Amino acid sequence: MQIKFIPPPSAQPPGLLRKAVALVLTVALAVLALMFSAVLLAVILVAVVFGGAYLWWKTRAMRKLMREMQNVPPQGADAGGDVFRGEVFEGEVIEGEVIRVEASRNGERR
């Protein structure tokens, strides 16, 4: 099925004035769209900056607590604070396991 558009007999091709008006309107719409997108981008950027500043401000107590907890040594044997204190491990590490070679009192390795 083929649809054909048959203009009415009084229709004439657009003149130079009509083409000029169409061009001016097209350019004006393009400029308006560009301005709108620039304003929208600026609004989104301001919202992201204020949102980030708000989150940064609200989490300052939590960040301070985390910094303090990093500087506090663990307490008790359960925390691993005193279990390995002063002990130096020497040996070969294979896939996360330590093969420890201990020297006896006379200098031999066991």
Short mmCIF file of N, CA and C in Angstrom, two decimals:
data_model
loop_
_atom_site.label_atom_id
_atom_site.label_comp_id
_atom_site.label_asym_id
_atom_site.label_seq_id
_atom_site.Cartn_x
_atom_site.Cartn_y
_atom_site.Cartn_z
N MET A 1 0.84 -1.16 0.00
CA MET A 1 0.00 0.00 0.00
C MET A 1 0.89 1.24 0.00
N GLN A 2 0.64 2.16 -0.81
CA GLN A 2 1.43 3.37 -0.95
C GLN A 2 0.54 4.57 -0.67
N ILE A 3 1.02 5.46 0.22
CA ILE A 3 0.26 6.65 0.56
C ILE A 3 0.95 7.83 -0.09
N LYS A 4 0.19 8.59 -0.78
CA LYS A 4 0.73 9.77 -1.46
C LYS A 4 0.08 11.01 -0.88
N PHE A 5 0.88 12.05 -0.74
CA PHE A 5 0.36 13.33 -0.28
C PHE A 5 0.18 14.21 -1.51
N ILE A 6 -1.01 14.59 -1.69
CA ILE A 6 -1.31 15.47 -2.83
C ILE A 6 -1.71 16.82 -2.26
N PRO A 7 -0.86 17.84 -2.45
CA PRO A 7 -1.18 19.15 -1.90
C PRO A 7 -2.39 19.75 -2.62
N PRO A 8 -3.12 20.58 -1.90
CA PRO A 8 -4.25 21.24 -2.57
C PRO A 8 -3.73 22.14 -3.69
N PRO A 9 -4.54 22.40 -4.67
CA PRO A 9 -4.07 23.17 -5.82
C PRO A 9 -3.58 24.57 -5.47
N SER A 10 -4.05 25.16 -4.38
CA SER A 10 -3.65 26.52 -4.06
C SER A 10 -2.31 26.56 -3.30
N ALA A 11 -1.76 25.41 -2.88
CA ALA A 11 -0.50 25.39 -2.11
C ALA A 11 0.66 25.73 -3.03
N GLN A 12 1.49 26.61 -2.54
CA GLN A 12 2.66 27.02 -3.31
C GLN A 12 3.91 26.65 -2.50
N PRO A 13 5.03 26.44 -3.14
CA PRO A 13 6.26 26.15 -2.40
C PRO A 13 6.62 27.33 -1.50
N PRO A 14 7.27 27.06 -0.36
CA PRO A 14 7.57 28.16 0.57
C PRO A 14 8.51 29.17 -0.07
N GLY A 15 8.22 30.41 0.21
CA GLY A 15 9.04 31.49 -0.35
C GLY A 15 10.26 31.78 0.50
N LEU A 16 11.02 32.76 0.06
CA LEU A 16 12.25 33.12 0.75
C LEU A 16 11.96 33.65 2.16
N LEU A 17 10.93 34.43 2.32
CA LEU A 17 10.57 34.97 3.63
C LEU A 17 10.19 33.86 4.60
N ARG A 18 9.43 32.89 4.11
CA ARG A 18 9.00 31.78 4.96
C ARG A 18 10.21 30.93 5.38
N LYS A 19 11.16 30.73 4.48
CA LYS A 19 12.36 29.96 4.82
C LYS A 19 13.22 30.73 5.84
N ALA A 20 13.32 32.04 5.68
CA ALA A 20 14.10 32.86 6.61
C ALA A 20 13.49 32.83 8.01
N VAL A 21 12.16 32.92 8.10
CA VAL A 21 11.48 32.86 9.39
C VAL A 21 11.69 31.49 10.04
N ALA A 22 11.62 30.44 9.25
CA ALA A 22 11.84 29.08 9.77
C ALA A 22 13.27 28.93 10.29
N LEU A 23 14.24 29.49 9.57
CA LEU A 23 15.63 29.42 10.00
C LEU A 23 15.84 30.18 11.31
N VAL A 24 15.27 31.38 11.40
CA VAL A 24 15.41 32.18 12.62
C VAL A 24 14.76 31.47 13.81
N LEU A 25 13.60 30.89 13.61
CA LEU A 25 12.92 30.16 14.69
C LEU A 25 13.73 28.93 15.11
N THR A 26 14.31 28.24 14.15
CA THR A 26 15.11 27.05 14.47
C THR A 26 16.34 27.43 15.28
N VAL A 27 17.02 28.50 14.87
CA VAL A 27 18.20 28.95 15.61
C VAL A 27 17.80 29.42 17.01
N ALA A 28 16.69 30.13 17.13
CA ALA A 28 16.23 30.60 18.44
C ALA A 28 15.90 29.42 19.35
N LEU A 29 15.26 28.40 18.81
CA LEU A 29 14.95 27.21 19.61
C LEU A 29 16.23 26.49 20.05
N ALA A 30 17.22 26.41 19.17
CA ALA A 30 18.48 25.75 19.51
C ALA A 30 19.21 26.52 20.62
N VAL A 31 19.21 27.86 20.52
CA VAL A 31 19.84 28.69 21.55
C VAL A 31 19.10 28.54 22.88
N LEU A 32 17.79 28.52 22.82
CA LEU A 32 16.99 28.35 24.04
C LEU A 32 17.26 26.99 24.69
N ALA A 33 17.35 25.95 23.88
CA ALA A 33 17.65 24.62 24.42
C ALA A 33 19.05 24.58 25.04
N LEU A 34 20.01 25.24 24.41
CA LEU A 34 21.36 25.28 24.95
C LEU A 34 21.40 26.04 26.28
N MET A 35 20.67 27.15 26.35
CA MET A 35 20.62 27.91 27.59
C MET A 35 19.96 27.10 28.70
N PHE A 36 18.87 26.41 28.37
CA PHE A 36 18.18 25.60 29.36
C PHE A 36 19.08 24.49 29.88
N SER A 37 19.83 23.84 28.99
CA SER A 37 20.70 22.75 29.42
C SER A 37 21.84 23.27 30.27
N ALA A 38 22.36 24.48 29.96
CA ALA A 38 23.43 25.06 30.77
C ALA A 38 22.93 25.40 32.17
N VAL A 39 21.73 25.95 32.25
CA VAL A 39 21.15 26.28 33.56
C VAL A 39 20.87 25.00 34.34
N LEU A 40 20.35 24.00 33.67
CA LEU A 40 20.07 22.73 34.33
C LEU A 40 21.35 22.08 34.84
N LEU A 41 22.41 22.13 34.04
CA LEU A 41 23.70 21.58 34.46
C LEU A 41 24.23 22.33 35.69
N ALA A 42 24.09 23.65 35.70
CA ALA A 42 24.56 24.43 36.84
C ALA A 42 23.74 24.10 38.10
N VAL A 43 22.45 23.94 37.95
CA VAL A 43 21.60 23.60 39.10
C VAL A 43 21.98 22.22 39.65
N ILE A 44 22.20 21.26 38.76
CA ILE A 44 22.59 19.92 39.20
C ILE A 44 23.95 19.96 39.89
N LEU A 45 24.89 20.72 39.35
CA LEU A 45 26.21 20.84 39.96
C LEU A 45 26.14 21.45 41.35
N VAL A 46 25.34 22.48 41.52
CA VAL A 46 25.18 23.11 42.83
C VAL A 46 24.53 22.13 43.81
N ALA A 47 23.54 21.37 43.35
CA ALA A 47 22.88 20.38 44.21
C ALA A 47 23.86 19.30 44.65
N VAL A 48 24.72 18.85 43.75
CA VAL A 48 25.71 17.82 44.10
C VAL A 48 26.72 18.37 45.10
N VAL A 49 27.17 19.59 44.91
CA VAL A 49 28.14 20.19 45.83
C VAL A 49 27.52 20.36 47.22
N PHE A 50 26.30 20.89 47.29
CA PHE A 50 25.66 21.06 48.59
C PHE A 50 25.33 19.71 49.23
N GLY A 51 24.94 18.73 48.44
CA GLY A 51 24.67 17.40 48.98
C GLY A 51 25.93 16.76 49.53
N GLY A 52 27.04 16.88 48.83
CA GLY A 52 28.31 16.35 49.32
C GLY A 52 28.77 17.06 50.58
N ALA A 53 28.62 18.37 50.61
CA ALA A 53 29.00 19.13 51.81
C ALA A 53 28.13 18.73 53.00
N TYR A 54 26.85 18.52 52.75
CA TYR A 54 25.94 18.09 53.82
C TYR A 54 26.35 16.73 54.36
N LEU A 55 26.64 15.77 53.48
CA LEU A 55 27.07 14.44 53.94
C LEU A 55 28.41 14.52 54.67
N TRP A 56 29.32 15.33 54.16
CA TRP A 56 30.61 15.48 54.82
C TRP A 56 30.42 16.05 56.22
N TRP A 57 29.55 17.03 56.37
CA TRP A 57 29.30 17.65 57.67
C TRP A 57 28.63 16.68 58.63
N LYS A 58 27.67 15.91 58.15
CA LYS A 58 26.93 14.99 59.01
C LYS A 58 27.76 13.79 59.43
N THR A 59 28.80 13.43 58.68
CA THR A 59 29.60 12.25 59.02
C THR A 59 30.90 12.61 59.72
N ARG A 60 31.06 13.86 60.14
CA ARG A 60 32.33 14.26 60.75
C ARG A 60 32.56 13.55 62.08
N ALA A 61 31.54 13.32 62.87
CA ALA A 61 31.71 12.63 64.15
C ALA A 61 32.12 11.17 63.92
N MET A 62 31.52 10.54 62.93
CA MET A 62 31.87 9.16 62.62
C MET A 62 33.32 9.07 62.13
N ARG A 63 33.74 9.99 61.29
CA ARG A 63 35.12 9.98 60.80
C ARG A 63 36.11 10.23 61.94
N LYS A 64 35.76 11.11 62.88
CA LYS A 64 36.62 11.37 64.03
C LYS A 64 36.74 10.11 64.88
N LEU A 65 35.64 9.42 65.10
CA LEU A 65 35.67 8.19 65.89
C LEU A 65 36.51 7.12 65.20
N MET A 66 36.41 7.02 63.89
CA MET A 66 37.21 6.03 63.16
C MET A 66 38.69 6.35 63.25
N ARG A 67 39.07 7.62 63.18
CA ARG A 67 40.48 8.01 63.32
C ARG A 67 40.99 7.67 64.72
N GLU A 68 40.17 7.93 65.74
CA GLU A 68 40.57 7.62 67.11
C GLU A 68 40.73 6.12 67.31
N MET A 69 39.86 5.33 66.70
CA MET A 69 39.94 3.88 66.86
C MET A 69 41.17 3.31 66.15
N GLN A 70 41.66 3.95 65.12
CA GLN A 70 42.87 3.48 64.46
C GLN A 70 44.09 3.68 65.34
N ASN A 71 44.09 4.70 66.16
CA ASN A 71 45.25 5.01 66.99
C ASN A 71 45.26 4.27 68.31
N VAL A 72 44.15 3.65 68.72
CA VAL A 72 44.06 2.95 69.99
C VAL A 72 44.54 1.51 69.79
N PRO A 73 45.54 1.06 70.60
CA PRO A 73 45.97 -0.34 70.47
C PRO A 73 44.91 -1.27 71.05
N PRO A 74 44.76 -2.49 70.49
CA PRO A 74 43.77 -3.41 71.00
C PRO A 74 44.10 -3.85 72.43
N GLN A 75 43.09 -4.14 73.23
CA GLN A 75 43.26 -4.51 74.63
C GLN A 75 43.01 -6.00 74.81
N GLY A 76 43.82 -6.64 75.67
CA GLY A 76 43.60 -8.03 76.05
C GLY A 76 44.16 -9.01 75.05
N ALA A 77 44.25 -10.28 75.49
CA ALA A 77 44.80 -11.33 74.63
C ALA A 77 43.85 -11.69 73.50
N ASP A 78 42.56 -11.46 73.70
CA ASP A 78 41.58 -11.79 72.65
C ASP A 78 41.77 -10.90 71.43
N ALA A 79 42.20 -9.68 71.65
CA ALA A 79 42.36 -8.74 70.54
C ALA A 79 43.68 -8.94 69.81
N GLY A 80 44.54 -9.79 70.34
CA GLY A 80 45.81 -10.05 69.67
C GLY A 80 46.88 -9.03 69.99
N GLY A 81 46.68 -8.23 71.02
CA GLY A 81 47.64 -7.20 71.34
C GLY A 81 48.92 -7.74 71.95
N ASP A 82 48.82 -8.67 72.91
CA ASP A 82 49.99 -9.15 73.62
C ASP A 82 50.43 -10.53 73.16
N VAL A 83 49.69 -11.20 72.34
CA VAL A 83 49.99 -12.58 71.97
C VAL A 83 51.30 -12.68 71.22
N PHE A 84 51.55 -11.82 70.24
CA PHE A 84 52.74 -11.92 69.40
C PHE A 84 53.72 -10.79 69.66
N ARG A 85 53.60 -10.10 70.76
CA ARG A 85 54.45 -8.94 71.02
C ARG A 85 55.91 -9.38 71.20
N GLY A 86 56.81 -8.75 70.46
CA GLY A 86 58.22 -9.01 70.59
C GLY A 86 58.70 -10.24 69.84
N GLU A 87 57.82 -11.00 69.26
CA GLU A 87 58.23 -12.21 68.55
C GLU A 87 58.41 -11.89 67.08
N VAL A 88 59.53 -12.32 66.51
CA VAL A 88 59.84 -12.05 65.11
C VAL A 88 59.72 -13.37 64.35
N PHE A 89 58.99 -13.36 63.27
CA PHE A 89 58.82 -14.56 62.46
C PHE A 89 59.80 -14.53 61.31
N GLU A 90 60.50 -15.62 61.13
CA GLU A 90 61.38 -15.77 59.99
C GLU A 90 61.04 -17.07 59.31
N GLY A 91 61.10 -17.10 58.04
CA GLY A 91 60.81 -18.32 57.32
C GLY A 91 60.27 -18.00 55.94
N GLU A 92 59.66 -18.98 55.34
CA GLU A 92 59.17 -18.86 53.99
C GLU A 92 57.65 -18.89 54.02
N VAL A 93 57.01 -17.98 53.26
CA VAL A 93 55.55 -17.93 53.22
C VAL A 93 55.10 -18.53 51.90
N ILE A 94 54.28 -19.57 51.99
CA ILE A 94 53.75 -20.21 50.79
C ILE A 94 52.24 -20.17 50.89
N GLU A 95 51.60 -19.44 49.99
CA GLU A 95 50.15 -19.31 49.90
C GLU A 95 49.50 -19.02 51.25
N GLY A 96 50.05 -18.06 51.95
CA GLY A 96 49.42 -17.63 53.18
C GLY A 96 49.79 -18.46 54.39
N GLU A 97 50.58 -19.51 54.23
CA GLU A 97 51.01 -20.32 55.37
C GLU A 97 52.48 -20.03 55.64
N VAL A 98 52.85 -20.07 56.90
CA VAL A 98 54.22 -19.78 57.28
C VAL A 98 54.93 -21.09 57.60
N ILE A 99 56.06 -21.30 56.97
CA ILE A 99 56.92 -22.43 57.31
C ILE A 99 58.02 -21.85 58.17
N ARG A 100 57.99 -22.19 59.42
CA ARG A 100 58.90 -21.56 60.37
C ARG A 100 60.06 -22.50 60.67
N VAL A 101 61.25 -21.97 60.55
CA VAL A 101 62.45 -22.73 60.84
C VAL A 101 63.04 -22.17 62.12
N GLU A 102 63.11 -23.04 63.14
CA GLU A 102 63.64 -22.59 64.43
C GLU A 102 65.04 -23.15 64.63
N ALA A 103 65.87 -22.33 65.17
CA ALA A 103 67.23 -22.77 65.47
C ALA A 103 67.28 -23.26 66.92
N SER A 104 67.97 -24.37 67.13
CA SER A 104 68.12 -24.87 68.49
C SER A 104 69.22 -24.09 69.19
N ARG A 105 69.51 -24.41 70.43
CA ARG A 105 70.48 -23.64 71.19
C ARG A 105 71.90 -23.80 70.67
N ASN A 106 72.21 -24.94 70.06
CA ASN A 106 73.57 -25.14 69.57
C ASN A 106 73.76 -24.64 68.13
N GLY A 107 72.74 -24.00 67.54
CA GLY A 107 72.87 -23.40 66.21
C GLY A 107 72.32 -24.24 65.08
N GLU A 108 71.86 -25.47 65.37
CA GLU A 108 71.29 -26.31 64.31
C GLU A 108 69.86 -25.87 64.01
N ARG A 109 69.47 -26.10 62.79
CA ARG A 109 68.08 -25.84 62.44
C ARG A 109 67.27 -27.11 62.59
N ARG A 110 66.09 -27.00 63.08
CA ARG A 110 65.22 -28.16 63.21
C ARG A 110 64.09 -28.07 62.24
#
